[in-house]
Tab-separated table of C-alpha atoms in Angstrom:
chain	number	residue	atom	x	y	z
V	1	UNK	CA	-21.228	-27.649	30.734
V	2	UNK	CA	-23.107	-28.993	27.892
V	3	UNK	CA	-23.682	-26.986	24.707
V	4	UNK	CA	-27.402	-27.323	25.627
V	5	UNK	CA	-26.888	-25.009	28.299
V	6	UNK	CA	-25.643	-22.273	26.140
V	7	UNK	CA	-27.913	-19.640	24.392
V	8	UNK	CA	-27.853	-19.650	20.726
V	9	UNK	CA	-26.486	-18.759	18.102
V	10	UNK	CA	-23.033	-19.342	18.827
V	11	UNK	CA	-19.795	-20.782	16.860
V	12	UNK	CA	-18.675	-24.182	18.032
V	13	UNK	CA	-15.237	-25.766	17.204
V	14	UNK	CA	-14.981	-29.497	17.706
V	15	UNK	CA	-11.619	-30.099	19.204
V	16	UNK	CA	-11.364	-33.427	17.840
V	17	UNK	CA	-12.032	-32.471	14.326
V	18	UNK	CA	-9.764	-29.580	14.559
V	19	UNK	CA	-6.867	-31.660	15.856
V	20	UNK	CA	-7.257	-33.991	12.759
V	21	UNK	CA	-7.330	-31.050	10.364
V	22	UNK	CA	-4.129	-29.660	12.130
V	23	UNK	CA	-2.380	-32.938	11.847
V	24	UNK	CA	-3.392	-33.553	8.312
V	25	UNK	CA	-2.463	-30.156	7.025
V	26	UNK	CA	1.071	-30.401	8.610
V	27	UNK	CA	1.313	-33.853	7.181
V	28	UNK	CA	0.227	-32.732	3.525
V	29	UNK	CA	2.967	-30.008	3.546
V	30	UNK	CA	5.582	-32.309	4.833
V	31	UNK	CA	4.925	-35.058	2.259
V	32	UNK	CA	5.399	-32.395	-0.514
V	33	UNK	CA	8.561	-30.956	0.951
V	34	UNK	CA	6.902	-27.666	1.632
V	35	UNK	CA	7.209	-25.306	4.556
V	36	UNK	CA	3.514	-24.910	6.267
V	37	UNK	CA	2.662	-21.358	6.918
V	38	UNK	CA	-1.177	-21.319	7.531
V	39	UNK	CA	-3.000	-18.264	6.986
V	40	UNK	CA	-4.528	-16.862	10.090
V	41	UNK	CA	-7.115	-14.736	8.837
V	42	UNK	CA	-9.327	-17.731	9.009
V	43	UNK	CA	-9.231	-18.279	12.779
V	44	UNK	CA	-7.953	-14.974	14.151
V	45	UNK	CA	-7.335	-16.888	17.388
V	46	UNK	CA	-4.021	-17.080	19.232
V	47	UNK	CA	-5.134	-20.320	20.767
V	48	UNK	CA	-5.465	-21.970	17.115
V	49	UNK	CA	-2.159	-20.263	15.853
V	50	UNK	CA	-0.342	-21.936	18.676
V	51	UNK	CA	-1.609	-25.267	17.870
V	52	UNK	CA	-0.558	-24.861	14.486
V	53	UNK	CA	2.923	-23.884	15.424
V	54	UNK	CA	2.995	-26.934	17.863
V	55	UNK	CA	2.092	-29.027	14.689
V	56	UNK	CA	5.171	-27.595	12.850
V	57	UNK	CA	3.938	-24.351	11.154
V	58	UNK	CA	6.866	-22.336	10.035
V	59	UNK	CA	5.094	-19.216	10.837
V	60	UNK	CA	1.764	-17.696	10.141
V	61	UNK	CA	0.314	-15.723	6.972
V	62	UNK	CA	-1.652	-12.550	7.613
V	63	UNK	CA	-3.744	-10.145	5.585
V	64	UNK	CA	-3.231	-6.818	7.612
V	65	UNK	CA	-0.796	-5.175	9.880
V	66	UNK	CA	-3.256	-5.142	12.681
V	67	UNK	CA	-3.557	-8.806	12.391
V	68	UNK	CA	0.272	-9.230	12.513
V	69	UNK	CA	0.461	-6.844	15.529
V	70	UNK	CA	-1.970	-9.332	17.517
V	71	UNK	CA	-0.040	-12.327	16.723
V	72	UNK	CA	3.300	-10.618	17.335
V	73	UNK	CA	2.046	-9.441	20.802
V	74	UNK	CA	1.287	-13.068	21.512
V	75	UNK	CA	4.741	-14.212	20.915
V	76	UNK	CA	4.586	-15.388	17.247
V	77	UNK	CA	7.838	-14.314	15.575
V	78	UNK	CA	7.783	-15.224	11.949
V	79	UNK	CA	4.910	-13.398	10.001
V	80	UNK	CA	4.180	-13.121	6.358
V	81	UNK	CA	1.953	-10.300	5.191
V	82	UNK	CA	0.699	-11.806	1.890
V	83	UNK	CA	-0.784	-8.562	0.741
V	84	UNK	CA	0.529	-5.728	-1.388
V	85	UNK	CA	0.480	-3.381	1.727
V	86	UNK	CA	0.287	0.494	0.970
V	87	UNK	CA	2.863	1.657	3.433
V	88	UNK	CA	1.674	5.256	4.224
V	89	UNK	CA	0.733	7.358	7.180
V	90	UNK	CA	0.743	5.425	10.546
V	91	UNK	CA	0.846	2.129	8.734
V	92	UNK	CA	4.347	2.726	7.925
V	93	UNK	CA	5.323	3.526	11.420
V	94	UNK	CA	3.706	0.261	12.514
V	95	UNK	CA	5.119	-1.610	9.838
V	96	UNK	CA	8.613	-0.483	10.791
V	97	UNK	CA	8.063	-1.234	14.488
V	98	UNK	CA	6.828	-4.657	13.510
V	99	UNK	CA	9.944	-5.301	11.479
V	100	UNK	CA	11.971	-4.440	14.514
V	101	UNK	CA	10.092	-7.325	16.754
V	102	UNK	CA	9.455	-10.234	14.305
V	103	UNK	CA	10.879	-11.964	11.208
V	104	UNK	CA	8.624	-10.112	8.643
V	105	UNK	CA	7.823	-10.603	5.122
V	106	UNK	CA	5.618	-8.246	3.127
V	107	UNK	CA	4.189	-8.501	-0.177
V	108	UNK	CA	4.814	-6.053	-3.032
V	109	UNK	CA	3.198	-6.050	-6.668
V	110	UNK	CA	4.082	-2.595	-7.883
V	111	UNK	CA	6.984	-0.208	-8.361
V	112	UNK	CA	5.144	2.395	-6.642
V	113	UNK	CA	4.303	0.018	-3.682
V	114	UNK	CA	7.946	-0.927	-3.544
V	115	UNK	CA	9.050	2.503	-3.339
V	116	UNK	CA	6.564	3.433	-0.609
V	117	UNK	CA	7.499	0.327	1.449
V	118	UNK	CA	11.025	1.092	1.162
V	119	UNK	CA	10.500	4.634	2.375
V	120	UNK	CA	8.420	3.291	5.457
V	121	UNK	CA	10.929	0.622	6.524
V	122	UNK	CA	13.843	2.843	6.290
V	123	UNK	CA	16.221	-0.154	6.429
V	124	UNK	CA	14.314	-2.121	9.109
V	125	UNK	CA	15.081	-6.000	8.708
V	126	UNK	CA	12.138	-6.909	6.610
V	127	UNK	CA	12.100	-9.129	3.388
V	128	UNK	CA	9.554	-8.806	0.450
V	129	UNK	CA	8.123	-11.249	-1.896
V	130	UNK	CA	6.939	-10.186	-5.251
V	131	UNK	CA	3.331	-11.116	-5.726
V	132	UNK	CA	2.428	-12.764	-9.182
V	133	UNK	CA	-0.935	-13.376	-10.686
V	134	UNK	CA	-1.369	-17.115	-11.243
V	135	UNK	CA	-4.734	-16.725	-12.916
V	136	UNK	CA	-7.020	-15.161	-10.071
V	137	UNK	CA	-6.677	-11.880	-11.626
V	138	UNK	CA	-6.857	-9.849	-8.383
V	139	UNK	CA	-3.461	-8.618	-7.443
V	140	UNK	CA	0.172	-9.588	-8.468
V	141	UNK	CA	2.042	-8.981	-11.608
V	142	UNK	CA	2.452	-11.044	-14.668
V	143	UNK	CA	4.876	-13.793	-13.777
V	144	UNK	CA	7.066	-12.645	-16.715
V	145	UNK	CA	7.246	-9.017	-15.038
V	146	UNK	CA	8.287	-10.405	-11.700
V	147	UNK	CA	12.034	-10.054	-12.291
V	148	UNK	CA	11.942	-6.407	-13.267
V	149	UNK	CA	9.684	-5.602	-10.297
V	150	UNK	CA	12.077	-7.589	-7.957
V	151	UNK	CA	15.057	-5.444	-9.454
V	152	UNK	CA	13.226	-2.154	-8.917
V	153	UNK	CA	12.428	-3.209	-5.338
V	154	UNK	CA	16.123	-4.256	-4.687
V	155	UNK	CA	17.275	-1.007	-6.023
V	156	UNK	CA	14.964	0.772	-3.629
V	157	UNK	CA	16.690	-0.830	-1.049
V	158	UNK	CA	14.243	-3.873	-0.111
V	159	UNK	CA	15.582	-7.316	0.501
V	160	UNK	CA	13.857	-9.499	-2.027
V	161	UNK	CA	13.531	-13.111	-0.891
V	162	UNK	CA	11.294	-14.512	-3.586
V	163	UNK	CA	7.786	-14.755	-4.864
V	164	UNK	CA	4.068	-15.661	-3.962
V	165	UNK	CA	0.837	-16.156	-5.395
V	166	UNK	CA	-2.676	-17.129	-4.553
V	167	UNK	CA	-4.582	-19.429	-6.753
V	168	UNK	CA	-7.943	-18.074	-5.975
V	169	UNK	CA	-9.604	-19.279	-9.190
V	170	UNK	CA	-9.672	-22.645	-7.571
V	171	UNK	CA	-12.715	-21.538	-5.909
V	172	UNK	CA	-15.080	-22.623	-8.549
V	173	UNK	CA	-16.471	-25.922	-9.584
V	174	UNK	CA	-14.018	-28.232	-11.408
V	175	UNK	CA	-11.246	-25.664	-11.338
V	176	UNK	CA	-8.941	-26.922	-8.408
V	177	UNK	CA	-6.791	-29.002	-10.473
V	178	UNK	CA	-6.117	-26.204	-13.213
V	179	UNK	CA	-5.725	-23.702	-10.722
V	180	UNK	CA	-3.097	-25.933	-8.978
V	181	UNK	CA	-1.173	-26.302	-12.211
V	182	UNK	CA	-1.417	-22.582	-12.741
V	183	UNK	CA	0.040	-21.787	-9.421
V	184	UNK	CA	3.162	-23.888	-9.918
V	185	UNK	CA	3.737	-22.751	-13.581
V	186	UNK	CA	3.448	-19.125	-12.395
V	187	UNK	CA	5.673	-19.383	-9.548
V	188	UNK	CA	8.275	-21.183	-11.559
V	189	UNK	CA	8.134	-18.515	-14.282
V	190	UNK	CA	8.397	-15.649	-11.574
V	191	UNK	CA	11.255	-17.409	-9.907
V	192	UNK	CA	13.213	-17.837	-13.027
V	193	UNK	CA	12.701	-14.149	-13.826
V	194	UNK	CA	14.181	-13.233	-10.451
V	195	UNK	CA	17.223	-15.604	-10.931
V	196	UNK	CA	17.566	-13.773	-14.367
V	197	UNK	CA	17.804	-10.553	-12.521
V	198	UNK	CA	20.381	-11.816	-10.216
V	199	UNK	CA	18.152	-12.391	-7.238
V	200	UNK	CA	17.909	-15.718	-5.870
V	201	UNK	CA	14.205	-16.877	-5.410
V	202	UNK	CA	14.663	-18.660	-2.124
V	203	UNK	CA	11.006	-18.622	-1.185
V	204	UNK	CA	8.298	-19.802	-3.775
V	205	UNK	CA	5.174	-19.559	-1.853
V	206	UNK	CA	1.565	-20.481	-2.864
V	207	UNK	CA	-1.338	-22.457	-1.657
V	208	UNK	CA	-5.032	-22.385	-0.993
V	209	UNK	CA	-7.382	-24.529	0.713
V	210	UNK	CA	-8.900	-26.068	-2.511
V	211	UNK	CA	-5.527	-26.685	-3.941
V	212	UNK	CA	-3.446	-27.759	-0.924
V	213	UNK	CA	-3.991	-31.564	-1.276
V	214	UNK	CA	-2.981	-31.393	-5.003
V	215	UNK	CA	0.575	-32.039	-6.233
V	216	UNK	CA	0.907	-31.237	-10.103
V	217	UNK	CA	4.644	-30.942	-9.194
V	218	UNK	CA	7.370	-29.344	-11.534
V	219	UNK	CA	10.324	-30.999	-12.783
V	220	UNK	CA	12.552	-27.928	-12.751
V	221	UNK	CA	14.181	-26.196	-9.955
V	222	UNK	CA	11.726	-23.688	-9.108
V	223	UNK	CA	9.094	-25.831	-7.517
V	224	UNK	CA	7.104	-24.113	-4.686
V	225	UNK	CA	8.830	-24.098	-1.205
V	226	UNK	CA	5.930	-23.028	0.933
V	227	UNK	CA	2.111	-23.475	1.067
V	228	UNK	CA	-0.328	-20.990	2.866
V	229	UNK	CA	-3.934	-22.697	3.261
V	230	UNK	CA	-6.291	-21.031	5.519
V	231	UNK	CA	-9.886	-22.104	5.270
V	232	UNK	CA	-8.879	-25.872	5.841
V	233	UNK	CA	-8.108	-25.512	9.460
V	234	UNK	CA	-12.048	-25.318	10.060
V	235	UNK	CA	-13.543	-26.128	6.816
V	236	UNK	CA	-16.720	-24.697	5.431
V	237	UNK	CA	-19.585	-25.054	2.970
V	238	UNK	CA	-17.766	-23.792	0.009
V	239	UNK	CA	-14.962	-26.515	0.710
V	240	UNK	CA	-17.646	-29.143	0.720
V	241	UNK	CA	-19.377	-27.997	-2.484
V	242	UNK	CA	-15.828	-27.761	-4.389
V	243	UNK	CA	-15.111	-31.495	-3.038
V	244	UNK	CA	-12.079	-29.928	-1.146
V	245	UNK	CA	-13.387	-31.565	2.160
V	246	UNK	CA	-16.166	-33.412	3.602
V	247	UNK	CA	-18.491	-32.366	6.498
V	248	UNK	CA	-16.379	-34.648	8.558
V	249	UNK	CA	-13.535	-32.003	8.153
V	250	UNK	CA	-15.946	-28.982	9.117
V	251	UNK	CA	-14.482	-28.318	12.639
V	252	UNK	CA	-16.640	-25.206	13.065
V	253	UNK	CA	-20.346	-24.672	12.863
V	254	UNK	CA	-22.818	-22.421	14.086
V	255	UNK	CA	-25.023	-23.802	16.587
V	256	UNK	CA	-28.670	-22.417	15.972
V	257	UNK	CA	-32.277	-22.956	17.244
V	258	UNK	CA	-35.358	-23.435	15.253
V	259	UNK	CA	-37.601	-20.643	15.881
V	260	UNK	CA	-40.261	-21.222	13.315
V	261	UNK	CA	-41.392	-24.322	11.069
V	262	UNK	CA	-43.810	-24.896	8.285
V	263	UNK	CA	-44.169	-27.547	5.715
V	264	UNK	CA	-40.761	-27.851	4.025
V	265	UNK	CA	-39.193	-25.052	5.746
V	266	UNK	CA	-37.650	-23.881	8.924
V	267	UNK	CA	-36.234	-20.470	10.171
V	268	UNK	CA	-33.200	-20.456	12.516
V	269	UNK	CA	-31.767	-17.718	14.909
V	270	UNK	CA	-28.526	-17.748	13.030
V	271	UNK	CA	-28.658	-15.050	10.436
V	272	UNK	CA	-26.177	-12.904	8.630
V	273	UNK	CA	-24.646	-11.518	11.741
V	274	UNK	CA	-23.737	-15.193	12.755
V	275	UNK	CA	-22.988	-17.025	9.536
V	276	UNK	CA	-21.748	-13.993	7.392
V	277	UNK	CA	-23.451	-13.035	4.160
V	278	UNK	CA	-20.952	-14.665	1.417
V	279	UNK	CA	-22.533	-16.730	-1.411
V	280	UNK	CA	-20.584	-17.346	-4.428
V	281	UNK	CA	-22.545	-17.302	-7.569
V	282	UNK	CA	-22.140	-21.388	-7.910
V	283	UNK	CA	-23.010	-22.060	-4.126
V	284	UNK	CA	-26.370	-23.924	-3.601
V	285	UNK	CA	-27.237	-21.859	-0.675
V	286	UNK	CA	-25.911	-19.477	2.257
V	287	UNK	CA	-24.993	-22.493	4.312
V	288	UNK	CA	-25.303	-26.200	4.768
V	289	UNK	CA	-26.484	-28.358	7.503
V	290	UNK	CA	-24.240	-31.322	8.285
V	291	UNK	CA	-27.316	-33.240	9.946
V	292	UNK	CA	-29.465	-32.663	7.014
V	293	UNK	CA	-27.135	-33.013	3.775
V	294	UNK	CA	-30.229	-32.106	1.336
V	295	UNK	CA	-31.233	-29.114	3.185
V	296	UNK	CA	-30.031	-25.688	2.164
V	297	UNK	CA	-29.961	-22.202	3.781
V	298	UNK	CA	-32.040	-20.326	1.043
V	299	UNK	CA	-32.453	-16.770	2.720
V	300	UNK	CA	-30.686	-14.755	5.383
V	301	UNK	CA	-31.621	-11.867	7.337
V	302	UNK	CA	-29.736	-10.248	10.111
V	303	UNK	CA	-31.066	-12.918	12.647
V	304	UNK	CA	-32.966	-15.321	10.546
V	305	UNK	CA	-31.821	-18.069	8.341
V	306	UNK	CA	-34.517	-19.904	6.206
V	307	UNK	CA	-33.758	-23.515	5.552
V	308	UNK	CA	-35.498	-25.674	2.746
V	309	UNK	CA	-35.610	-29.266	3.910
V	310	UNK	CA	-37.411	-30.561	0.696
V	311	UNK	CA	-38.840	-34.009	1.449
V	312	UNK	CA	-36.963	-34.430	4.800
V	313	UNK	CA	-38.920	-34.013	8.166
V	314	UNK	CA	-38.650	-30.401	9.141
V	315	UNK	CA	-37.120	-29.921	12.812
V	316	UNK	CA	-39.726	-28.408	15.163
V	317	UNK	CA	-39.330	-24.908	17.049
V	318	UNK	CA	-36.773	-25.341	19.797
V	319	UNK	CA	-34.806	-28.032	18.072
V	320	UNK	CA	-31.135	-27.173	17.630
V	321	UNK	CA	-29.254	-27.700	14.513
V	322	UNK	CA	-25.600	-27.058	13.002
V	323	UNK	CA	-24.824	-24.962	10.022
V	324	UNK	CA	-21.658	-24.836	8.299
V	325	UNK	CA	-20.967	-21.394	7.049
V	326	UNK	CA	-20.313	-20.755	3.373
V	327	UNK	CA	-17.104	-18.750	4.281
V	328	UNK	CA	-15.808	-19.576	7.766
V	329	UNK	CA	-13.413	-16.597	7.779
V	330	UNK	CA	-16.289	-14.184	7.687
V	331	UNK	CA	-18.088	-16.055	10.271
V	332	UNK	CA	-15.297	-16.018	12.593
V	333	UNK	CA	-14.680	-12.230	12.417
V	334	UNK	CA	-18.375	-11.694	13.497
V	335	UNK	CA	-17.724	-13.719	16.582
V	336	UNK	CA	-16.162	-12.489	20.159
V	337	UNK	CA	-15.286	-16.277	20.866
V	338	UNK	CA	-15.328	-19.769	19.897
V	339	UNK	CA	-16.927	-22.438	22.037
V	340	UNK	CA	-14.582	-25.197	22.150
V	341	UNK	CA	-16.480	-28.791	22.496
V	342	UNK	CA	-15.623	-32.271	22.838
V	343	UNK	CA	-18.264	-34.055	20.507
V	344	UNK	CA	-20.404	-37.061	20.928
V	345	UNK	CA	-20.972	-39.486	23.738
V	346	UNK	CA	-24.220	-40.213	25.536
V	347	UNK	CA	-24.091	-37.064	27.566
V	348	UNK	CA	-24.045	-34.960	24.343
V	349	UNK	CA	-21.323	-32.162	23.461
V	350	UNK	CA	-19.445	-30.725	26.364
V	351	UNK	CA	-18.042	-27.393	26.513
V	352	UNK	CA	-14.195	-27.751	27.267
V	353	UNK	CA	-12.858	-24.176	26.526
V	354	UNK	CA	-13.582	-20.560	25.060
V	355	UNK	CA	-11.131	-19.104	22.713
V	356	UNK	CA	-11.282	-15.465	22.051
V	357	UNK	CA	-11.190	-14.080	18.485
V	358	UNK	CA	-8.092	-12.091	19.199
V	359	UNK	CA	-7.799	-10.502	15.727
V	360	UNK	CA	-11.571	-9.849	15.157
V	361	UNK	CA	-11.891	-6.589	13.285
V	362	UNK	CA	-8.267	-6.194	12.844
V	363	UNK	CA	-8.723	-4.812	9.421
V	364	UNK	CA	-6.162	-2.078	9.204
C-alpha cells in the first residue's frame, strides 16, 4: 500500500530516518560513556521501545505509573519514573505491584514525597533518585539540598541510588550549551552532597534532546552516568528551531491534505487534534513543513491548519504536504497508531507497518 491510498491526516514514521536516529542516539551515549535510557513518553510505542532496547538502551524512562505498566506488560524490565510520584491511593498499590515485577527507580524531590513513597512501597524492591533543579525551576531540590533529602529518604526506608535532573531550560534559543553545563554542575554538586551524607551516588542521570549531543564534561568524580533524551527519537519543529536537529532527522510527520488555497496561504486538514497545540513563545509557528522550509503554520483550529507560504507557490487543493509538529510528544498522544513508511523511490512512499500508540492517554 502507498501512503496516497490512506485518508489524511495521519502520523507517518519514516523507518529509515528512525533507524538513523536510534543508531546515532545510542552512539552519542556510548561515546560519552553514558548509559542510554530514552524517555518513552515521546513515542509511547512498544514497537519503538523494543528497537531502542535492541540498540543498547539500558532501560526506559517514563513519566507516569500507567506508562510504566504498559511497558512492563510488554516485557520491558528496567524502568525509571523520572517524576516526583505522589504515591497515594490506588497509585500506591500499583507502584508496589510494579516494583515486584521490574527493576524500578522512582524520583523524589521532597521529604513528604519520600515518606509517602516509603509507606506505599512497604519494602518492595525499588530504588529512588533524588531530583535536583539544574535551572529549569520546575521540580527538584536545590543541588545543595540533595544530600539532606537523600538522608531523610534513606531513614524512611528507601534505597537511594543517586540523583537526576532535567535541563529543560535548554528549550530556548541559544540556551543549549549553558543548560548542558548547568546540568552536569548540578548533578556533580548533588552527588557530592549524597556522598557527604554517606550515600554512594551510583546513578547521576540527566539529559534532554537539546543537550544530548553536547559534552561539557567535568574533571571530577561525579560526572553524569546516564542520559535520558526523548524527542530525538522522532525529532520535531522545536528541535529544528533550536538547531538541535535538521529536518533530515524528523522521522515523524503529519501527512495532511490541502483543503483550501488562496494567494499566500493554504489550509490543511491536520489541525490541533492531529498536531497538538503547543507553541513555545519563541517558536515561529505551530509547525513546519520540510518540503517548504520558509512556510509556517500560523493558526490552528481543531481540524484546520493555516499555512503562510510567503512568496512560495501555494499548493493547490488536493495536494498532500507533510508537517513536522512543534512538540512531537503531544502529537503522538493524539494518535491511535503510527503509519510506518519506507520513503522515496519512483513509486512514492510505501506503508510497511502500523504501530499502535500503546501508552496513549496513560496519564495516571
